[in-house]
XYZ file of C-alpha atoms in Angstrom:
365
model
C 114.165 133.319 73.737
C 115.728 130.792 76.110
C 113.010 128.326 75.165
C 113.772 128.777 71.446
C 117.493 128.259 72.073
C 116.931 125.061 74.033
C 114.598 123.863 71.278
C 117.316 124.504 68.731
C 119.809 122.508 70.795
C 117.367 119.599 70.867
C 117.067 119.718 67.076
C 120.828 119.792 66.595
C 121.404 116.903 69.003
C 118.748 114.669 67.478
C 119.366 113.173 64.046
C 116.427 113.472 61.644
C 115.589 110.141 59.971
C 113.285 109.378 57.051
C 110.785 106.553 57.511
C 112.364 103.171 56.849
C 111.032 100.782 54.276
C 108.936 97.974 55.786
C 110.348 95.599 53.140
C 113.878 96.097 54.411
C 112.793 95.528 58.033
C 110.914 92.357 57.109
C 113.903 91.046 55.154
C 116.241 91.655 58.107
C 113.852 89.965 60.513
C 113.629 86.835 58.346
C 117.392 86.564 57.879
C 118.645 87.782 61.247
C 120.113 85.247 63.690
C 117.825 84.771 66.673
C 119.260 85.768 70.034
C 117.948 84.856 73.440
C 116.470 87.948 75.115
C 118.611 89.333 77.889
C 117.117 88.971 81.357
C 115.598 92.215 82.555
C 117.862 92.490 85.580
C 119.944 95.583 86.219
C 122.372 95.078 89.131
C 122.071 97.577 91.969
C 119.234 99.466 90.272
C 116.496 100.620 92.611
C 113.538 102.917 92.452
C 114.218 106.596 93.134
C 113.544 107.416 96.764
C 112.681 110.731 98.368
C 114.763 109.749 101.366
C 117.969 110.078 99.355
C 117.311 113.799 99.001
C 115.151 115.144 101.754
C 114.044 112.741 104.478
C 116.160 111.761 107.458
C 118.955 110.361 105.329
C 121.674 108.999 107.584
C 124.899 107.072 107.225
C 125.908 103.637 108.387
C 128.366 105.318 110.752
C 125.477 107.031 112.561
C 123.764 103.674 113.071
C 126.982 102.014 114.269
C 127.124 104.394 117.238
C 123.761 103.346 118.730
C 123.990 101.507 122.036
C 120.383 100.946 123.099
C 117.903 100.004 120.377
C 114.450 98.850 121.439
C 112.523 96.309 119.396
C 109.297 98.208 119.942
C 105.958 96.538 120.639
C 102.967 97.161 118.336
C 99.722 97.629 120.362
C 96.236 96.958 119.017
C 92.671 98.175 119.283
C 89.924 95.650 120.131
C 89.242 95.077 116.424
C 92.912 94.232 115.778
C 93.920 97.486 114.090
C 96.964 99.434 115.279
C 96.469 101.496 118.416
C 98.612 104.419 117.315
C 97.899 106.475 120.423
C 99.289 103.727 122.669
C 102.132 103.145 120.202
C 103.151 106.803 120.330
C 103.165 106.674 124.118
C 105.433 103.614 124.048
C 107.909 105.258 121.678
C 107.838 108.465 123.710
C 108.699 106.551 126.876
C 111.656 104.969 125.080
C 112.973 108.354 123.981
C 112.514 109.890 127.426
C 114.495 107.033 128.980
C 117.437 107.172 126.610
C 116.759 104.673 123.830
C 118.625 105.782 120.719
C 116.814 103.656 118.157
C 113.689 101.580 117.634
C 113.120 98.529 115.464
C 109.696 98.901 113.856
C 107.781 95.789 112.825
C 110.375 93.298 113.994
C 109.572 89.987 115.633
C 108.723 91.797 118.863
C 106.591 94.289 116.936
C 104.884 91.403 115.150
C 105.838 92.381 111.631
C 105.155 88.761 110.725
C 101.455 89.416 111.433
C 101.273 92.616 109.357
C 100.478 93.223 105.736
C 103.220 95.116 103.920
C 100.876 98.121 103.714
C 100.541 98.123 107.515
C 104.259 97.607 107.867
C 105.324 100.551 105.709
C 102.603 102.772 107.171
C 103.902 102.132 110.706
C 107.483 102.853 109.647
C 106.391 106.107 108.011
C 104.290 107.077 111.028
C 107.243 106.487 113.356
C 109.542 108.555 111.160
C 107.078 111.438 110.878
C 106.387 111.563 114.616
C 109.753 110.663 116.121
C 112.391 110.596 113.371
C 114.092 113.686 114.720
C 114.532 112.190 118.199
C 115.335 108.526 117.608
C 116.723 106.415 114.776
C 113.973 104.458 113.053
C 115.108 101.047 111.819
C 112.480 99.295 109.742
C 112.300 95.535 109.596
C 111.942 95.116 105.837
C 113.502 91.675 105.633
C 111.820 88.703 104.018
C 112.576 85.158 102.915
C 111.752 86.406 99.411
C 114.482 88.609 97.958
C 111.904 90.256 95.709
C 109.762 91.253 98.696
C 112.794 92.369 100.707
C 113.895 94.661 97.873
C 110.444 96.163 97.400
C 109.781 96.666 101.114
C 113.204 98.217 101.665
C 112.682 100.637 98.788
C 109.396 101.678 100.350
C 110.877 101.896 103.845
C 113.646 104.240 102.769
C 111.141 106.195 100.667
C 109.116 106.990 103.799
C 112.267 108.041 105.625
C 113.532 105.174 107.774
C 117.154 105.595 108.827
C 118.193 101.957 108.393
C 116.834 98.541 107.464
C 116.896 95.294 109.430
C 117.329 92.171 107.314
C 116.998 88.536 108.296
C 118.289 85.609 106.259
C 115.707 83.690 104.181
C 113.878 81.307 106.523
C 111.912 78.117 105.821
C 112.825 78.164 102.129
C 116.508 78.231 103.067
C 119.232 78.916 100.549
C 122.951 78.210 100.157
C 125.711 80.379 101.602
C 126.217 81.885 98.158
C 122.491 82.571 98.052
C 122.717 84.385 101.396
C 125.437 86.655 100.007
C 123.367 87.406 96.911
C 120.260 88.060 99.006
C 122.007 90.579 101.268
C 123.887 92.202 98.395
C 120.525 92.831 96.716
C 119.393 95.134 99.541
C 122.628 96.604 100.901
C 123.033 99.241 98.151
C 119.821 100.977 99.277
C 121.043 102.294 102.614
C 122.346 101.500 106.118
C 121.568 97.900 106.998
C 121.655 95.685 110.084
C 121.768 91.943 109.424
C 119.903 89.829 111.974
C 121.166 86.349 112.820
C 118.719 84.285 114.894
C 119.059 80.598 113.953
C 116.443 79.524 116.515
C 113.818 81.249 114.362
C 115.197 80.913 110.832
C 116.605 77.395 111.109
C 119.870 78.565 109.539
C 122.937 80.262 110.974
C 124.543 83.137 109.083
C 128.199 82.086 109.410
C 131.158 84.484 109.632
C 132.131 83.614 106.064
C 128.947 85.272 104.789
C 129.171 88.258 107.137
C 132.814 88.908 106.257
C 131.881 88.906 102.568
C 128.959 91.342 102.804
C 130.898 93.509 105.272
C 132.734 94.891 102.247
C 129.654 97.043 101.612
C 129.908 100.504 103.209
C 126.193 100.269 104.011
C 126.563 97.370 106.421
C 126.064 99.015 109.810
C 126.495 95.776 111.737
C 125.019 92.505 112.953
C 122.336 91.718 115.479
C 123.805 88.450 116.760
C 121.922 85.850 118.774
C 124.384 82.940 118.588
C 126.338 84.098 121.637
C 129.192 86.171 122.949
C 131.974 84.064 121.434
C 130.605 84.839 117.975
C 130.236 88.496 118.920
C 133.879 88.708 119.968
C 134.921 87.033 116.719
C 133.282 89.857 114.768
C 134.284 92.759 116.986
C 137.886 91.553 116.855
C 137.698 92.100 113.087
C 136.175 95.563 113.367
C 132.556 94.566 112.605
C 129.919 96.298 114.747
C 127.647 93.932 116.673
C 124.591 94.330 118.858
C 123.660 91.537 121.211
C 120.287 90.026 120.384
C 120.085 88.251 123.732
C 119.029 90.405 126.673
C 120.362 87.882 129.188
C 123.849 88.116 127.645
C 123.937 91.776 126.640
C 125.727 93.100 129.747
C 128.709 90.802 129.232
C 128.536 91.254 125.456
C 128.815 95.027 125.878
C 131.515 95.194 128.525
C 133.557 92.023 128.001
C 133.174 91.022 124.337
C 133.198 94.300 122.424
C 129.531 94.630 121.462
C 128.379 98.163 120.713
C 125.135 97.598 122.589
C 121.887 95.649 122.484
C 118.739 95.395 120.414
C 116.450 94.739 123.314
C 113.007 93.387 124.155
C 113.317 94.030 127.889
C 113.792 97.764 127.302
C 110.113 97.942 126.337
C 109.443 97.435 130.051
C 112.428 99.023 131.821
C 114.132 101.352 129.312
C 115.877 103.389 132.001
C 117.521 100.349 133.585
C 118.567 98.951 130.207
C 120.046 102.361 129.360
C 122.041 102.233 132.571
C 123.207 98.712 131.727
C 124.510 99.804 128.312
C 125.937 103.236 129.149
C 127.324 103.306 132.664
C 129.986 100.621 132.664
C 129.997 97.155 134.197
C 127.204 96.677 136.674
C 126.940 93.037 137.698
C 124.426 93.781 140.465
C 121.976 95.488 138.097
C 122.421 92.709 135.557
C 121.660 90.125 138.248
C 118.619 92.129 139.321
C 117.208 92.101 135.792
C 117.910 88.465 134.906
C 114.752 87.017 136.550
C 112.622 89.469 134.549
C 114.459 88.603 131.336
C 114.083 84.891 131.963
C 110.354 85.366 132.638
C 109.953 87.289 129.369
C 111.330 84.412 127.317
C 109.722 81.409 129.031
C 107.396 81.376 126.034
C 108.330 82.553 122.521
C 108.687 86.315 122.214
C 106.521 88.487 122.116
C 104.013 86.538 124.242
C 105.584 87.525 127.569
C 106.087 91.153 126.570
C 102.517 91.527 125.291
C 101.187 90.095 128.537
C 103.417 92.303 130.691
C 102.550 95.559 128.924
C 98.851 94.751 129.272
C 99.319 94.062 132.992
C 101.089 97.414 133.348
C 98.119 99.137 131.710
C 100.087 100.795 128.898
C 98.458 98.775 126.086
C 95.050 97.185 125.692
C 95.005 93.420 126.399
C 94.511 92.610 122.714
C 96.427 89.820 120.989
C 96.615 89.082 117.299
C 96.512 85.302 116.963
C 98.379 83.003 117.040
C 99.771 84.776 120.122
C 97.856 84.270 123.357
C 98.525 85.636 126.870
C 100.573 83.861 129.477
C 98.569 81.751 131.966
C 97.421 83.239 135.304
C 100.262 81.767 137.392
C 102.845 83.467 135.192
C 100.926 86.723 135.355
C 101.036 86.499 139.148
C 104.781 85.943 138.944
C 105.158 89.098 136.840
C 103.422 91.177 139.514
C 105.968 89.887 142.036
C 108.861 90.737 139.701
C 107.573 94.288 139.254
C 107.345 94.767 143.002
C 110.854 93.369 143.542
C 112.479 95.553 140.880
C 110.322 98.576 141.706
C 107.214 99.781 139.877
C 108.890 103.135 139.315
C 111.408 101.482 136.985
C 108.716 100.198 134.601
C 106.862 102.071 131.877
C 103.437 103.514 132.610
C 101.882 104.887 135.743
C 99.075 102.485 136.613
C 99.362 99.791 139.253
C 100.394 96.421 137.860
C 97.523 93.930 137.728
C 97.216 90.175 137.238
C 94.217 90.473 134.846
C 91.617 87.759 134.354
C 91.490 85.513 131.313
C 88.274 87.255 130.284
C 90.097 90.595 130.130
C 92.065 89.503 127.075
C 90.781 89.839 123.506
C 92.119 87.428 120.876
C 91.737 88.561 117.271
C 92.065 86.200 114.328
C 90.659 88.409 111.556
C 91.646 92.055 111.335
């Protein structure tokens, strides 16, 4: 009976129309004024996403509270595919040592060397395995707004808690274009904007950040310009994470940064946790600086990939164009580990120098 009633409602609400004469339609077409078709763009319209209803949905306020976020490394098998067993161990070690969030597929995680299918799969895998213990922030940024929108939709659909977005690189745009680019992805969920001019070739100036900060989904900025810029934002109530490990101690305790998005925490998560949580600690900061400087003597993630292989926690496999550090720098890393204390580093094996022949370089995968 309920079905019949609903059917009756449908009939009442719909107006019955007799077939129209084709002559009338043809006459109207010939005499109608032509209008340019409206562009098929609907502002702030995005695909429906499971994450809005059931999967790890979080707020920007939850992301703003994170103090130690690790830009997690992506390890590989000898054929260049993801080594998910080693990856899970790395994420587990971060959680056990107090990391509150991980960036998946960022520069450190070599998202630039992944297909989008690999990228979204790794985000989904991280959410499914660890989403209840750590905030999963997917790097779904791109220099193409179209790709950034699509990847971010997919990332939130598989349950990521927040997105990381860079400004369009190489094919740079105007400041107004930057605002439009970020405003195209901000409505989808909590977002961290990443400013690293040394890689993109373009600074995201405060004028742009202050404009997009009107969105409630802006969680904050990962800022690599320096601590003066960080203090400029924090003074205006904008959350900032330092993107420079060598400056993060002062950024956190003297310039108002909430914390750090760190590369070094891949190696010494416990010490980086102490640096971000336990107040000013100039002696610990000084102790870590030689390691941090070593990590960035070559472009990231070359140093990190080499170090994790020497520690025995990942296979010594590199996706090209990255190649391992030379032997003399590998020897230096062994000395740094012994000075800081092997017990402070991830893994349990003895640190090794490794021979050049131990490394596998993969160009096709």
